[in-house]
């Protein structure tokens, strides 16, 4: 006795269903079901993953979707064959792309796209009995379209009315000669999951769990019943359960890739084949790049011999066209990203700016004839202007031919706690306390691990009943899909209208998205382009724009000299905060130790600074060899030439490939396969490749012992090797940012601060600018704009940093500012108008110092504000009574804020201190403390006992391999930055004192010179 469920909703119905796909198919197999149908509400988000998981578990996947008919009845459509799949995709797209979006299917659409689909009209199964006439009317419309592929579904949710509803449906079926199937509206897998279903629906509707019954389906029986239970429920309806098996047998479609969906390049006024255009542009590129030698020609022909037969000519031309358009529009494009840097064709087309021949990069790391997969070409572009490029693609190829790739947002640990807390109607304070104690995990099991290891959960405030309740609920929701978002970079260009071939929907801003994420899209054969908005390219672009305006220098990023000694000296001092990829404390430590002198050193650094090389000791060995403290005696002489640039260390994946080709006799494509498998560091794979490598090396004159020695050396390091093409491109951007920071600090910091938070918060970058001699001035109503701007040798803060100001108010302020500078607070209020500014925004502007120099100090302006507002006309630009009054009327004689008060006011209104360091607020408490400036820690021997003070700018927690959790605080004082490190025992001991934002720390210095191992702390309070 078995059964097939035909009406299952999953987590991909986004907070309407709660079935996790793997739990679903595992349970189906456990219950002996041969197949399961996934029919999410009007979407196909889970189709690819469901198909893969079902096949792994030996379950036949049936794809479909559930809609509503205009009459209000639900309609389940199931795919029987490939035509049915194509038609279902079209129907889903019509629903999802319609404006406004609705789950209701138009009968005209159904009539056009019914072929290959089976329709099931499920009964309600609940308390409300639908009328006989509603089913008859629906069947009269569906039967002419679907013929015998229409079923009436029986449902029994264990509620009053279900029996009568099913009897009525059976009567209609008999009268209209329609077959019955037993169905169950499955929304979660196990009976105990009902609470999960209810919670996700409360999250969707924004209602608390108590009293939100109308948000759910009635009853509590929407789990996956066993076959025996379904047969028992519908024993009175002969054949209803057996028909599910017959229907499932006829559903033969399995979703698989049917070849690559390669885009077509649209040419303007040219009928030349794409292959010929590509070859012509590459030959022109050889001349333009000055690469007319035989080696370059041979490399070009080798690459084209792979690209053209794979049908990728159009793909390269599309990316080339996009990059060319960007450069014509002065949109910053990065020098490259990923393995595409190994392609000479990409270099000749101007897609990348790193010469693969000069850097010894392998094309086969990017693409080879014996690699089954297809490559992505990744582009970094100006973050602010990325949407212009997407608009160009839509205009060039047509709206229906271009879609952005989606991403599935899941409930992480913190989000799950916050949502469950709101559903359970807990206080915001309690929710925040529990959520902030958790790390930023995204998958299942994170909460369980954190509760067992993080010391916060051992404290009394997190061991109460409310904390236990919210954590228990969050554990059950953790990792569930929450909603769809837009992938940061992925774009699909179709070879035809994507609405015919790919499930689509609309994103948060109305953009057209794929219903599948990047992995599913690629698995189904759609080739994507990654166009990533890069904050750092925007910083470089904006800095150069300011340099041109302020200095008259027409400097371009590509024209920045790569041998500037001042820049490398700055990096050797570790002064790289704000520089791309070089900002972290750990990276700055390695910079000081590595002591870069040329761009190649930065390329090495970006490849070295990863967990694998650190854990294996490779970083220490590399640095020691670079400075001559360790010799290369362990390196086989035959490897010396290949590994000379990396001091005998196999640092790059390209080096693995070179060794395999030159010594092991591998083809470049085979070498890339060896590289991929060695990166997995599995002894079985290394053992598999050893005979082939040794045999090839012996043929090239090595002894067997030498060949085995070389292979052993390769195995030791290859698992930690990195893509040199990627490092070379990113090192160039790192250097650009460092050069601009060193030579144009005012312009650089203005661009950096305008770009928002990066690796660190804005507050850190403000302190860094001040330490480097570039003060950041408070916002001012006469001098500030929407971004941070250079002002002589300082930087003026942006208006949007003022809390409560808002975009509308800032725009109104700037519009009024065009008519001339504001002369006073009165003048400002009259010209901007009350309707644009809330009182709280005015208070914050005053406290932040935005009216400095306009006649009244902060305290006077605050005292007279209500008097000013009383007389201010509500329409900007009109004369009011106030204009007829003396400026000094009602102005009390009050002293301005003291320096600590100014800092406190800035922290309150801007979130950052500009006029002084935040420690100025604790001046009295620190007078009696004998403390060491943080910038001098590097001058002290390791283990020196010190006392320091600092405000907390960031905090991280890390689980240690040997057990326990280590806390690291990133702290700042007036002189610089450092880390305060709490090892597990001290972290647990001092936890109860760690709620403040500033501390006096006592501890010992580390060998790195920029950290203190904390032994004791004293919180500072105002």
PDB file of N, CA and C in Angstrom, residues 816 819 829-835 873-878:
ATOM      1  N   UNK A 816      17.289  75.434  -0.766  1.00  0.00           N
ATOM      2  CA  UNK A 816      17.288  76.790  -0.191  1.00  0.00           C
ATOM      3  C   UNK A 816      18.686  77.385  -0.182  1.00  0.00           C
ATOM      4  N   UNK A 819      20.151  79.758  -3.024  1.00  0.00           N
ATOM      5  CA  UNK A 819      19.819  81.179  -3.101  1.00  0.00           C
ATOM      6  C   UNK A 819      20.762  82.050  -2.273  1.00  0.00           C
ATOM      7  N   UNK A 829      15.301  78.817   9.126  1.00  0.00           N
ATOM      8  CA  UNK A 829      13.953  78.291   9.329  1.00  0.00           C
ATOM      9  C   UNK A 829      12.951  78.921   8.369  1.00  0.00           C
ATOM     10  N   UNK A 830      13.119  80.212   8.098  1.00  0.00           N
ATOM     11  CA  UNK A 830      12.210  80.877   7.167  1.00  0.00           C
ATOM     12  C   UNK A 830      12.355  80.326   5.753  1.00  0.00           C
ATOM     13  N   UNK A 831      13.601  80.117   5.318  1.00  0.00           N
ATOM     14  CA  UNK A 831      13.825  79.732   3.924  1.00  0.00           C
ATOM     15  C   UNK A 831      13.606  78.251   3.661  1.00  0.00           C
ATOM     16  N   UNK A 832      13.933  77.424   4.622  1.00  0.00           N
ATOM     17  CA  UNK A 832      13.742  75.988   4.416  1.00  0.00           C
ATOM     18  C   UNK A 832      12.288  75.598   4.661  1.00  0.00           C
ATOM     19  N   UNK A 833      11.673  76.181   5.663  1.00  0.00           N
ATOM     20  CA  UNK A 833      10.267  75.916   5.915  1.00  0.00           C
ATOM     21  C   UNK A 833      10.042  74.811   6.919  1.00  0.00           C
ATOM     22  N   UNK A 834       8.995  74.979   7.701  1.00  0.00           N
ATOM     23  CA  UNK A 834       8.685  74.004   8.743  1.00  0.00           C
ATOM     24  C   UNK A 834       8.268  72.652   8.175  1.00  0.00           C
ATOM     25  N   UNK A 835       7.624  72.650   7.003  1.00  0.00           N
ATOM     26  CA  UNK A 835       7.094  71.397   6.476  1.00  0.00           C
ATOM     27  C   UNK A 835       8.197  70.409   6.110  1.00  0.00           C
ATOM     28  N   UNK A 873       7.215  81.035   9.293  1.00  0.00           N
ATOM     29  CA  UNK A 873       6.124  80.733   8.368  1.00  0.00           C
ATOM     30  C   UNK A 873       6.270  79.315   7.850  1.00  0.00           C
ATOM     31  N   UNK A 874       5.182  78.629   7.589  1.00  0.00           N
ATOM     32  CA  UNK A 874       5.216  77.224   7.158  1.00  0.00           C
ATOM     33  C   UNK A 874       5.613  77.084   5.693  1.00  0.00           C
ATOM     34  N   UNK A 875       5.550  78.142   4.898  1.00  0.00           N
ATOM     35  CA  UNK A 875       5.930  78.043   3.489  1.00  0.00           C
ATOM     36  C   UNK A 875       7.325  78.633   3.297  1.00  0.00           C
ATOM     37  N   UNK A 876       8.271  77.836   2.750  1.00  0.00           N
ATOM     38  CA  UNK A 876       9.629  78.351   2.581  1.00  0.00           C
ATOM     39  C   UNK A 876       9.681  79.507   1.605  1.00  0.00           C
ATOM     40  N   UNK A 877      10.586  80.415   1.891  1.00  0.00           N
ATOM     41  CA  UNK A 877      10.846  81.502   0.968  1.00  0.00           C
ATOM     42  C   UNK A 877       9.942  82.703   1.135  1.00  0.00           C
ATOM     43  N   UNK A 878       8.955  82.643   2.026  1.00  0.00           N
ATOM     44  CA  UNK A 878       8.041  83.762   2.205  1.00  0.00           C
ATOM     45  C   UNK A 878       8.421  84.560   3.443  1.00  0.00           C
TER      46      UNK A 878
END
